[in-house]
Amino acid sequence: MKKINIYFTAGAPQLDDTGKIAKIIQDSGADMMEIGIPYSDPVADGPIIQDAHLLALKNGMTITKLFEQLLEIKNSVTIPKVLMGYINPVLQFGFEKFCRKCQEVGVSGLIIPDLPAFEFEKQYGKILEKYSINFSFLVTPETSEERIKYLDSLSSGFLYAVSSSSTTGNANATLKNVDYLSRLASLNLKNPVYVGFGIKNKQDFDSVTENLQGGIIGTAFVKVLLENKNWESEASNFVKSILS
């Protein structure tokens, strides 16, 4: 079975929707979720997720608030929860304190796109290991085979394969880069490979997971949350439509 990982930004549409959205993702049949920590300059993200970040910050979302919300759902939402964020807010919070809190509230992994592998090896990897937190590095179509293997060796949980060299939700993204996805499948990597950026529907999901282990859906799901008054039922239907 191919794994489906659904991304949303904590604190949007409303500050206290985090638990509700997490529950919907779980109850709709997703295998795991990725929760975005709002940041004023999310460089890897396209306009829709940027809007969600700005809305969440305007709503008053903070890392402290997010940990409180995650603690509330620790026992009711049991599929893996991965936090995705940028390094600056995490360092401001305190890296080790952040990892300790992740462990306390039931977060199983982290994705920090702007944390360099060199820094990870030198300093941060040991702290993550201490608190049993997985870490996923990102690879792109331009990443060399040697570097893919290196980043895979540092990663745990899964390796995040960016489908194309663009921001999330880019309509012009070359989603099915056959050579790249086949190359990843042939490398006999340690971690399962999940493909993200540009997956909008079941057809896209099936296409990118032909030879790889999972897909990550972010922008299309966040769009449902931001653009529908009745987003609860719409969000549930969206996840189910990918799995149907």
CSV table of C-alpha atoms in Angstrom, one decimal:
chain,number,residue,atom,x,y,z
A,1,MET,CA,0.0,0.0,0.0
A,2,LYS,CA,1.3,3.4,-0.9
A,3,LYS,CA,1.4,5.8,2.0
A,4,ILE,CA,-0.5,9.1,1.9
A,5,ASN,CA,0.8,12.1,4.0
A,6,ILE,CA,-1.4,15.2,4.3
A,7,TYR,CA,0.1,18.6,5.0
A,8,PHE,CA,-1.7,21.5,6.7
A,9,THR,CA,-0.5,24.7,8.4
A,10,ALA,CA,-1.3,24.9,12.1
A,11,GLY,CA,-3.5,27.8,13.1
A,12,ALA,CA,-5.4,28.2,9.8
A,13,PRO,CA,-8.3,28.8,9.0
A,14,GLN,CA,-8.8,29.5,12.7
A,15,LEU,CA,-6.2,29.4,15.5
A,16,ASP,CA,-7.9,26.4,17.3
A,17,ASP,CA,-8.6,24.3,14.2
A,18,THR,CA,-5.4,22.2,14.5
A,19,GLY,CA,-6.9,19.3,16.4
A,20,LYS,CA,-10.0,19.2,14.3
A,21,ILE,CA,-8.0,19.1,11.1
A,22,ALA,CA,-5.7,16.4,12.5
A,23,LYS,CA,-8.7,14.3,13.5
A,24,ILE,CA,-10.3,14.7,10.0
A,25,ILE,CA,-7.0,13.6,8.3
A,26,GLN,CA,-6.8,10.5,10.5
A,27,ASP,CA,-10.5,9.6,10.3
A,28,SER,CA,-10.4,10.0,6.5
A,29,GLY,CA,-7.8,7.2,6.2
A,30,ALA,CA,-4.5,9.0,5.7
A,31,ASP,CA,-1.4,7.2,6.9
A,32,MET,CA,0.3,10.3,8.4
A,33,MET,CA,0.3,14.1,8.6
A,34,GLU,CA,2.7,16.9,8.2
A,35,ILE,CA,1.9,20.0,10.3
A,36,GLY,CA,3.4,23.3,9.1
A,37,ILE,CA,4.8,25.7,11.7
A,38,PRO,CA,3.8,29.2,10.5
A,39,TYR,CA,6.7,31.4,9.5
A,40,SER,CA,6.8,34.8,7.9
A,41,ASP,CA,9.1,33.8,5.1
A,42,PRO,CA,8.4,30.2,4.1
A,43,VAL,CA,10.8,30.1,1.1
A,44,ALA,CA,9.9,26.6,-0.2
A,45,ASP,CA,6.2,27.3,-0.3
A,46,GLY,CA,4.0,28.7,-3.0
A,47,PRO,CA,1.3,31.4,-2.6
A,48,ILE,CA,-1.5,29.3,-1.1
A,49,ILE,CA,0.6,27.9,1.7
A,50,GLN,CA,2.2,31.3,2.2
A,51,ASP,CA,-1.3,32.7,2.7
A,52,ALA,CA,-2.0,30.0,5.3
A,53,HIS,CA,1.2,30.9,7.1
A,54,LEU,CA,0.3,34.6,7.2
A,55,LEU,CA,-3.3,33.9,8.3
A,56,ALA,CA,-2.0,31.5,11.1
A,57,LEU,CA,0.4,34.2,12.3
A,58,LYS,CA,-2.3,36.8,12.2
A,59,ASN,CA,-4.5,34.4,14.2
A,60,GLY,CA,-1.8,34.3,16.9
A,61,MET,CA,-0.2,30.8,16.3
A,62,THR,CA,3.1,30.2,18.0
A,63,ILE,CA,5.3,27.1,18.6
A,64,THR,CA,4.2,27.1,22.3
A,65,LYS,CA,0.5,27.2,21.3
A,66,LEU,CA,1.0,24.5,18.7
A,67,PHE,CA,2.6,22.2,21.4
A,68,GLU,CA,-0.4,22.8,23.7
A,69,GLN,CA,-2.7,21.8,20.8
A,70,LEU,CA,-0.8,18.7,20.0
A,71,LEU,CA,-0.7,17.6,23.6
A,72,GLU,CA,-4.6,17.8,23.6
A,73,ILE,CA,-4.8,15.3,20.7
A,74,LYS,CA,-1.8,13.1,21.7
A,75,ASN,CA,-4.0,10.2,22.6
A,76,SER,CA,-6.8,10.6,20.1
A,77,VAL,CA,-4.8,11.2,16.9
A,78,THR,CA,-2.3,8.4,16.8
A,79,ILE,CA,-1.1,8.2,13.2
A,80,PRO,CA,2.4,9.7,12.8
A,81,LYS,CA,2.6,13.5,13.1
A,82,VAL,CA,5.6,15.2,11.5
A,83,LEU,CA,6.3,18.9,12.0
A,84,MET,CA,7.5,21.0,9.1
A,85,GLY,CA,9.1,24.3,9.7
A,86,TYR,CA,12.1,26.6,9.2
A,87,ILE,CA,15.2,26.7,11.4
A,88,ASN,CA,15.0,30.2,12.7
A,89,PRO,CA,11.9,29.9,14.9
A,90,VAL,CA,13.1,26.5,16.1
A,91,LEU,CA,16.5,27.9,17.2
A,92,GLN,CA,14.7,30.8,18.9
A,93,PHE,CA,12.6,28.3,20.8
A,94,GLY,CA,15.7,26.3,21.6
A,95,PHE,CA,16.6,23.2,19.5
A,96,GLU,CA,16.8,20.7,22.3
A,97,LYS,CA,13.8,22.1,24.1
A,98,PHE,CA,11.9,21.9,20.8
A,99,CYS,CA,12.9,18.2,20.4
A,100,ARG,CA,11.9,17.4,24.0
A,101,LYS,CA,8.5,19.0,23.5
A,102,CYS,CA,8.0,17.0,20.3
A,103,GLN,CA,8.6,13.8,22.2
A,104,GLU,CA,6.2,14.9,25.0
A,105,VAL,CA,3.4,15.7,22.6
A,106,GLY,CA,3.7,12.7,20.3
A,107,VAL,CA,5.5,14.2,17.3
A,108,SER,CA,7.4,11.5,15.5
A,109,GLY,CA,9.4,13.5,13.0
A,110,LEU,CA,10.7,16.8,11.7
A,111,ILE,CA,11.3,18.4,8.3
A,112,ILE,CA,13.4,21.6,8.3
A,113,PRO,CA,14.2,22.4,4.6
A,114,ASP,CA,16.8,25.1,5.5
A,115,LEU,CA,18.8,23.0,8.0
A,116,PRO,CA,22.1,22.2,6.2
A,117,ALA,CA,23.2,18.5,6.3
A,118,PHE,CA,26.6,19.6,7.5
A,119,GLU,CA,25.0,21.3,10.6
A,120,PHE,CA,22.8,18.3,11.1
A,121,GLU,CA,25.7,15.9,11.2
A,122,LYS,CA,27.8,18.2,13.4
A,123,GLN,CA,25.3,19.2,16.0
A,124,TYR,CA,21.6,18.5,15.6
A,125,GLY,CA,21.3,14.8,14.6
A,126,LYS,CA,22.5,13.7,18.0
A,127,ILE,CA,19.8,15.7,19.8
A,128,LEU,CA,17.1,14.4,17.5
A,129,GLU,CA,18.3,10.8,18.2
A,130,LYS,CA,18.3,11.5,22.0
A,131,TYR,CA,14.5,12.3,21.8
A,132,SER,CA,13.7,9.6,19.2
A,133,ILE,CA,12.6,12.1,16.6
A,134,ASN,CA,13.0,11.2,12.9
A,135,PHE,CA,14.3,13.7,10.4
A,136,SER,CA,13.6,13.9,6.6
A,137,PHE,CA,15.9,15.6,4.2
A,138,LEU,CA,14.6,16.9,0.8
A,139,VAL,CA,16.0,15.8,-2.6
A,140,THR,CA,15.2,17.3,-6.0
A,141,PRO,CA,15.7,16.3,-9.6
A,142,GLU,CA,19.0,18.2,-9.6
A,143,THR,CA,20.4,16.3,-6.6
A,144,SER,CA,23.3,14.0,-7.6
A,145,GLU,CA,23.0,10.3,-6.9
A,146,GLU,CA,25.9,10.5,-4.4
A,147,ARG,CA,24.2,13.3,-2.5
A,148,ILE,CA,20.8,11.5,-2.6
A,149,LYS,CA,22.5,8.5,-0.9
A,150,TYR,CA,24.2,10.8,1.6
A,151,LEU,CA,20.9,12.6,2.6
A,152,ASP,CA,19.2,9.2,2.7
A,153,SER,CA,21.8,7.9,5.2
A,154,LEU,CA,21.2,10.9,7.4
A,155,SER,CA,17.4,10.7,7.2
A,156,SER,CA,15.0,8.5,9.2
A,157,GLY,CA,11.3,7.9,8.7
A,158,PHE,CA,11.3,8.8,5.0
A,159,LEU,CA,13.2,10.7,2.4
A,160,TYR,CA,11.2,13.7,0.9
A,161,ALA,CA,11.5,13.8,-2.9
A,162,VAL,CA,10.5,17.2,-4.3
A,163,SER,CA,8.8,16.4,-7.6
A,164,SER,CA,10.3,19.3,-9.5
A,165,SER,CA,12.5,22.3,-8.9
A,166,SER,CA,9.8,24.7,-7.8
A,167,THR,CA,7.8,25.9,-4.8
A,168,THR,CA,4.9,23.9,-3.4
A,169,GLY,CA,1.6,24.1,-5.4
A,170,ASN,CA,3.3,25.3,-8.6
A,171,ALA,CA,0.8,24.6,-11.4
A,172,ASN,CA,3.7,24.4,-13.9
A,173,ALA,CA,5.6,21.8,-11.9
A,174,THR,CA,6.7,18.8,-13.9
A,175,LEU,CA,5.0,16.3,-11.7
A,176,LYS,CA,5.9,13.1,-13.3
A,177,ASN,CA,9.6,13.4,-13.9
A,178,VAL,CA,9.9,9.8,-15.0
A,179,ASP,CA,13.7,9.6,-15.2
A,180,TYR,CA,14.1,11.2,-11.7
A,181,LEU,CA,11.5,9.1,-10.0
A,182,SER,CA,12.8,5.9,-11.6
A,183,ARG,CA,16.3,6.8,-10.6
A,184,LEU,CA,15.2,7.2,-7.0
A,185,ALA,CA,13.4,3.9,-7.1
A,186,SER,CA,16.6,2.2,-8.4
A,187,LEU,CA,18.9,3.4,-5.7
A,188,ASN,CA,18.0,0.9,-3.1
A,189,LEU,CA,17.7,3.6,-0.4
A,190,LYS,CA,17.5,3.0,3.3
A,191,ASN,CA,14.3,5.0,3.7
A,192,PRO,CA,10.9,4.9,1.9
A,193,VAL,CA,10.7,7.8,-0.6
A,194,TYR,CA,7.6,10.1,-0.4
A,195,VAL,CA,7.1,12.5,-3.3
A,196,GLY,CA,5.7,16.0,-2.6
A,197,PHE,CA,5.0,19.3,-4.4
A,198,GLY,CA,2.2,19.4,-7.1
A,199,ILE,CA,0.1,16.4,-6.2
A,200,LYS,CA,-3.5,17.6,-6.6
A,201,ASN,CA,-5.6,14.5,-7.0
A,202,LYS,CA,-5.8,10.7,-7.1
A,203,GLN,CA,-4.4,10.5,-10.6
A,204,ASP,CA,-1.3,12.6,-9.6
A,205,PHE,CA,-0.9,10.5,-6.5
A,206,ASP,CA,-1.1,7.2,-8.3
A,207,SER,CA,1.3,8.5,-11.0
A,208,VAL,CA,4.1,9.6,-8.7
A,209,THR,CA,3.8,6.5,-6.4
A,210,GLU,CA,4.1,3.9,-9.2
A,211,ASN,CA,7.6,3.0,-8.1
A,212,LEU,CA,7.9,4.9,-4.9
A,213,GLN,CA,6.4,4.4,-1.4
A,214,GLY,CA,4.2,7.4,-0.8
A,215,GLY,CA,3.0,10.9,-1.7
A,216,ILE,CA,2.7,14.2,0.2
A,217,ILE,CA,-0.3,16.4,-0.5
A,218,GLY,CA,-0.2,20.0,0.8
A,219,THR,CA,-1.3,22.9,-1.3
A,220,ALA,CA,-4.4,21.1,-2.7
A,221,PHE,CA,-5.6,20.2,0.8
A,222,VAL,CA,-4.8,23.7,2.3
A,223,LYS,CA,-6.8,25.2,-0.6
A,224,VAL,CA,-9.8,23.2,0.5
A,225,LEU,CA,-9.4,24.5,4.1
A,226,LEU,CA,-9.0,28.1,3.1
A,227,GLU,CA,-11.6,28.3,0.4
A,228,ASN,CA,-14.6,26.4,1.8
A,229,LYS,CA,-17.0,27.6,4.5
A,230,ASN,CA,-17.9,23.9,5.1
A,231,TRP,CA,-14.3,22.8,5.0
A,232,GLU,CA,-14.7,19.9,7.5
A,233,SER,CA,-16.7,17.7,5.1
A,234,GLU,CA,-14.9,19.0,2.0
A,235,ALA,CA,-11.5,18.2,3.6
A,236,SER,CA,-12.7,14.7,4.6
A,237,ASN,CA,-14.0,14.1,1.1
A,238,PHE,CA,-10.8,15.3,-0.5
A,239,VAL,CA,-8.6,12.8,1.4
A,240,LYS,CA,-11.0,10.0,0.7
A,241,SER,CA,-11.0,10.9,-3.0
A,242,ILE,CA,-7.2,10.3,-3.1
A,243,LEU,CA,-7.6,6.9,-1.5
A,244,SER,CA,-10.7,5.8,-3.4
